[in-house]
Amino acid sequence: MDKILEAVVMSSYPNNVKQGLVRRVIEAAKQPMDSEQCWSMLELSTKLYLTGDTKYKREIGKEVLEVYGHHHPEEFEEFFNVRFLLSLLQEGYGPLGKRSHYVLDYIQLGLQFVLESPSANSIFSLLRIEVLRKVCERPSPKQCAKISKLLTQHPQCIPTGKHQLLFCQQLIRCIGQFQCVSEGEEEIMEFLEQVNKVSGLLQRIWRTQSSAILPSLKELFTIISSTEEQEAPSNALASVVQFVPLELMDGVIRNLTNDDSITDVQMMMAIGRMIDWVSWPLGKNIDKWIIALLKGLAAVKKFSILIEVTLSKIEKVFSKLLYPIVREGALSVLQYMLLSFQHSHEVFHLLLPHIPRLVASLKKEDSNSATSSLEQLAELIHCMFFRFSGFPDLYEPVLEAVKALPIPNEDRIKHLLGQNAWTSQKNELACFYPRLASKSETGKIGLINLGNTCYMNSIMQSLFMASDFRHSVLNLTEGNSQPLMTKLQWLFAFLEHSQRPAISPESFLSASWPPWFTPGAQQDCSEYLKYLLDRLHEEEKTGKRIYQKLKESSLMSQVVEHHYLNKTLIEKMFGGKIMTKIRCLKCLNVSSREEAFTDLSLAFPPSDRSVHGSTPIRPVEEIGPQFIEPPENAGQLMGSPWIQRKAPMASDHASPSVLVETLGFQEPGEAGNPIRGSDVGVDAAKDPLSTFGEQECAPKDSRSVPDLINYFLSPERLTAENQYHCEKCASLQDAEKVAELTEGPHYLILTLLRFSFDPQTMKRKKILDNVSIPVVLKLPILVAPEETEEVCRPGKDGAVPGSAFVTVVYDLCSVVVHSGISSESGHYYCYSRECTDTVPNRQPQDGVPKPASDKQLDFEIQWYLFNDTRVSFSSFESVSNVTSFFPKDTAYVLFYRQRPGRQSCLLHEALAEADRLHGEPSLHKDLMEAISKDNILFLQEQEKEARNRAAYISALPKSPLWWRDLDRDKDDDSSSGGCSPAAGGGGAGSFHGLVF
C-alpha cells in the first residue's frame, strides 16, 4: 500500500484526482493490517511530512500519520520510539545540507498518540534534556517559537528543577538575539507572533514556578547591562518584562538600585536599553517598569545616570508619539522624564524644534488616541513653560502650536511638578545644573541660579549692562574700604572677562542679602534693588568712599562742582529729585518738600478711571524711531499747576491742562506732528499703541508707561478722610497735591507696581495688564529760573527764557520681566542692551551740523535676553510682545538712560572725559590675577569633564537615529492605511522603523 500511495503522490495527476486516490488509501489504512505494512506506511508518511517539497505532500503525510496513530496505536508507539526521536533531534532528517525544518512539528504531532503509552515518560525525559540543549544552541525565532508551542501544548516536556531555571535563562538569552531580517509587514507580524509565543512560554513557567522569576530577571538585566556585547540585545526582550507580576516590581527595583556590584555604567546601559523598549508594540506594563527604575535611581540619588540617560533618550521617546500602537506607553515615559528633570531646561529645550510638527501630525490624525495625547502633551508643555520661564523667543512657535488646546491651572501644574521631582532637596542637584560647554554666542556671561535667586541675577545683569555705572565700578581703586562695592566690582569684572559661560554670584549674594529675605524663597527683585542701591549709597556716604573722582568740566561753576562732587556714585547714576507741593484750597497756601529718589514706583490707575484721563502738569513723551527734533516750545509751562480733574463740557474751551505727550512711529517722509498738550483736552488721548511692535498685538485699552507716569504726576485731591492739615489755617482742609520732577537721574528706574494686597484672599495678587513700553521717553523736569541758564546752554534742546520745564530724553536699556502670578513665586529674567553716547556720523544739512543730542534713534543696538545661565540674542520686538504671547510674563522694572544734553550735560561730559583719559577700565592686579587663575582652572575643568563625559557617553547603548521618525512623517504625508502615524497603521517601512 505504501508503494501505491507514493506513486499517487509523486504522479503528475491533477491534485483533485490525486486526492480521490489518496482518500481510498487512507480509508483502507483504517482496516487491520500487519506490523510490517504499518511500519512501511509510517516511514513513508514521515518522509512526506519532513521532506515533502510542497505543502500538499506534507498535508498528506500528516493525515496518514494521524490515521495510523488513531487506528494502529501499538505499531505507532513502536515506531515513535525514544531512539528514533533522539536521532531526529540530534542528527535531523533528510540529506546533508537539506535537513528538515519540521522535526519539532513532527514530534508535537506524534506526541499526542503516545501520551498514555508505557514509553511516554522516557520520551518526556528525553525531550526535557533535548529542548534545553536546543535552546542553548540559540535557535532562530521560528524554531524557538516551535519549541515554545511544543512545550505549551505538552508541559510534561518542560525541564524541571535546576534545569528549568537554566532553561528560562537560556530562553531569555535566545530572545535577546532575535532579529527581524525582513521589512515586509507580513513577515514583521509573523516575527511578533513568534516572540509572543516564546515569552508566553516563560509566563506559563513563571505561573507554576514563581521561584524562577527573579533568576530570570537577573539574567535579563545581565544581558541589557552588558558593556561587552558587539550588537545591542533585541528589543524583543520587552515582551518578557510584560509578564512579570507588578507586585514584584518594588522589590526587584529596590534590589537592583541597591546592588553595589552593579556599576553606574552598567546601570546606565540597562536603563538606556529599557527606554528603547517603548518602541515595542503590544507590550503591556513596559512603561511602568521603565518609570519604576527611573524612580528607583532617583531614590538612591543616582542623578548623573538619570541626567545622561534622559538627555540621550528623550528625543527618541518623543518621536514614538507619532505611532498609535506605542503612543500610550511612550507618552507615560515622556511625561515622567520631562516632569522629573526639573533642575535644568536642557531636556525640554531639546524637544522644542520638534513639538510643532508632532502637534500638526496628531491634529491631522484626528483620532481619539491623538486627541487625548494632544491634551496630555499640552499639559506637559505648560508645566515646562511654568518651570522654565524666561525663554519667550524659543517658546513662541510652541505656544502658537498648542494655543487651541486646554491650559492647566497653576495648582494642577504645581501638583504634577511636585509629584514627579527626583528630590525635594534642590541643593542635592546643585552640581548638576546646566553644563554649558562654552560661552554664549553673544559673548555675554550668565549667572548661576543659587536657588530661587533669579530676582538677583536679573537685577545684576541690568546693572552690568548700564555701561556708565559698570565702568565707574570697574574703575574703583584697589584697597578701598567699601566691601560691598568691592564685591560688586569683582562680580562685574568676572562678567566682563571670565571664560566661563556662567559664573556663580554666591559671594555677592551673601554680602548683599537683605536680612529679612528667606533663604531659598523667591523674592521681589524691586525690593532687592532698592536695598542694594541704598546699601551702596550709605556705604560710600559714611566716609568709606575712596572712589576715584571723575574730573569735572572747567565750565562748571564752583557751586555746581561742589554739589556734584558731594554726590555718591549711586546718586550720580540713579539719583533724582522730586518736589511734592500741597495747596490748601481754602487759603491757597502752598507747602512744598523736595525728596531724593533712585526709582519711581508707578501705580496702576483704578479700573474705573480712564486710562488716558490723567492730567499731569507737563507731558511725558513716547517716541518712535525717528529723528528727535526739539519742540519749539518744549519748556513752556502750560497754565496753572492746579487743575480741576474733570472732563470739559462740550461747550467748554479746551482745558489748559497738559496730558502725557506721546510721539508714535511715523512712516518715512511723513511730517512730524507730535501732539501738544495745549492742543488736547482732558478726554482726548494719544493712542499708546503706536509704540514699536504694539500696533497689532496690544488691546485697545492697554496701558503704556507714559500713562502710568501721567497718573503718577497728576494732581490728587485730598478730601474727606484724607484732608490736609494746613498750618496757615491751623485746621484740616481740602487740598490738592501735585508731584513734579526737579532733577532727572542719569539712569531712570521705573518700577511698575503690579503686586497689590487682596483683602479677600489675604495675599498679594498680581496685576497682569499689558503695558506698552516706549523705546524712547521724554520726561518733563522742573528747573528753577536761576538754574536754567546754568544747565541749558546754547545749542541744547531746552526751555525758552522764563520757562520752568526742560525736556529730558531717555533711551530704554533694560526691562526686567516677572513670569508668574505672585511676587512670592514665579521667575525673573531681563532684556538688556548697552546704550552709549556714540553719535552716528551724519552730514550737515544746509551747512548746519545736527546737535549730538538729536541723534537718530539707533535700533541697530543689539538686545540680549538674560535668563540665569542662558544669554541669547533678542530684539525690541520680543520685549514689546512678550506679554501678548505669555500673559503671565510682564514687564516689572525698567531702566532708561538719559541722553546727553539739558540737565545731564555735566555728568555726561565728566563720563566722556573719564573714558577719554582711561579708555577701557583697567582692573587692579589682584583682580586680574584672580580672573586669570579662574580661567586656567576652567580650562582644566573642561578637559577633565570632556574625558569623563566621553567615557560615560561611550557606555550608552547606540540606538537608531530618532529624527528619522519625524522626517518620515513629514515626507510621507501622502501615505495612507496600515500603521502610518496619521492612519493608525503604517507602511512596511514605517512599521519596521518603529519596532526595529
PDB file of N, CA and C in Angstrom, residues 940-953:
ATOM      1  N   GLN A 940      41.041  73.617  32.709  1.00  0.00           N
ATOM      2  CA  GLN A 940      41.390  72.305  33.259  1.00  0.00           C
ATOM      3  C   GLN A 940      40.132  71.501  33.584  1.00  0.00           C
ATOM      4  N   GLU A 941      39.125  72.182  34.132  1.00  0.00           N
ATOM      5  CA  GLU A 941      37.854  71.511  34.421  1.00  0.00           C
ATOM      6  C   GLU A 941      37.206  70.996  33.142  1.00  0.00           C
ATOM      7  N   GLN A 942      37.294  71.802  32.079  1.00  0.00           N
ATOM      8  CA  GLN A 942      36.708  71.401  30.795  1.00  0.00           C
ATOM      9  C   GLN A 942      37.372  70.150  30.250  1.00  0.00           C
ATOM     10  N   GLU A 943      38.702  70.098  30.344  1.00  0.00           N
ATOM     11  CA  GLU A 943      39.428  68.931  29.840  1.00  0.00           C
ATOM     12  C   GLU A 943      39.049  67.676  30.628  1.00  0.00           C
ATOM     13  N   LYS A 944      38.995  67.812  31.951  1.00  0.00           N
ATOM     14  CA  LYS A 944      38.639  66.672  32.793  1.00  0.00           C
ATOM     15  C   LYS A 944      37.207  66.225  32.523  1.00  0.00           C
ATOM     16  N   GLU A 945      36.302  67.200  32.411  1.00  0.00           N
ATOM     17  CA  GLU A 945      34.895  66.889  32.146  1.00  0.00           C
ATOM     18  C   GLU A 945      34.738  66.192  30.801  1.00  0.00           C
ATOM     19  N   ALA A 946      35.497  66.658  29.805  1.00  0.00           N
ATOM     20  CA  ALA A 946      35.413  66.065  28.467  1.00  0.00           C
ATOM     21  C   ALA A 946      35.850  64.603  28.498  1.00  0.00           C
ATOM     22  N   ARG A 947      36.928  64.313  29.243  1.00  0.00           N
ATOM     23  CA  ARG A 947      37.395  62.919  29.341  1.00  0.00           C
ATOM     24  C   ARG A 947      36.369  62.043  30.046  1.00  0.00           C
ATOM     25  N   ASN A 948      35.855  62.541  31.185  1.00  0.00           N
ATOM     26  CA  ASN A 948      34.886  61.754  31.943  1.00  0.00           C
ATOM     27  C   ASN A 948      33.601  61.543  31.149  1.00  0.00           C
ATOM     28  N   ARG A 949      33.172  62.601  30.485  1.00  0.00           N
ATOM     29  CA  ARG A 949      31.924  62.513  29.733  1.00  0.00           C
ATOM     30  C   ARG A 949      32.063  61.574  28.548  1.00  0.00           C
ATOM     31  N   ALA A 950      33.225  61.602  27.903  1.00  0.00           N
ATOM     32  CA  ALA A 950      33.446  60.711  26.759  1.00  0.00           C
ATOM     33  C   ALA A 950      33.365  59.258  27.211  1.00  0.00           C
ATOM     34  N   ALA A 951      33.955  58.961  28.375  1.00  0.00           N
ATOM     35  CA  ALA A 951      33.891  57.591  28.896  1.00  0.00           C
ATOM     36  C   ALA A 951      32.468  57.219  29.265  1.00  0.00           C
ATOM     37  N   TYR A 952      31.746  58.190  29.809  1.00  0.00           N
ATOM     38  CA  TYR A 952      30.360  57.947  30.243  1.00  0.00           C
ATOM     39  C   TYR A 952      29.452  57.721  29.043  1.00  0.00           C
ATOM     40  N   ILE A 953      29.569  58.616  28.062  1.00  0.00           N
ATOM     41  CA  ILE A 953      28.682  58.557  26.892  1.00  0.00           C
ATOM     42  C   ILE A 953      28.955  57.318  26.064  1.00  0.00           C
TER      43      ILE A 953
END
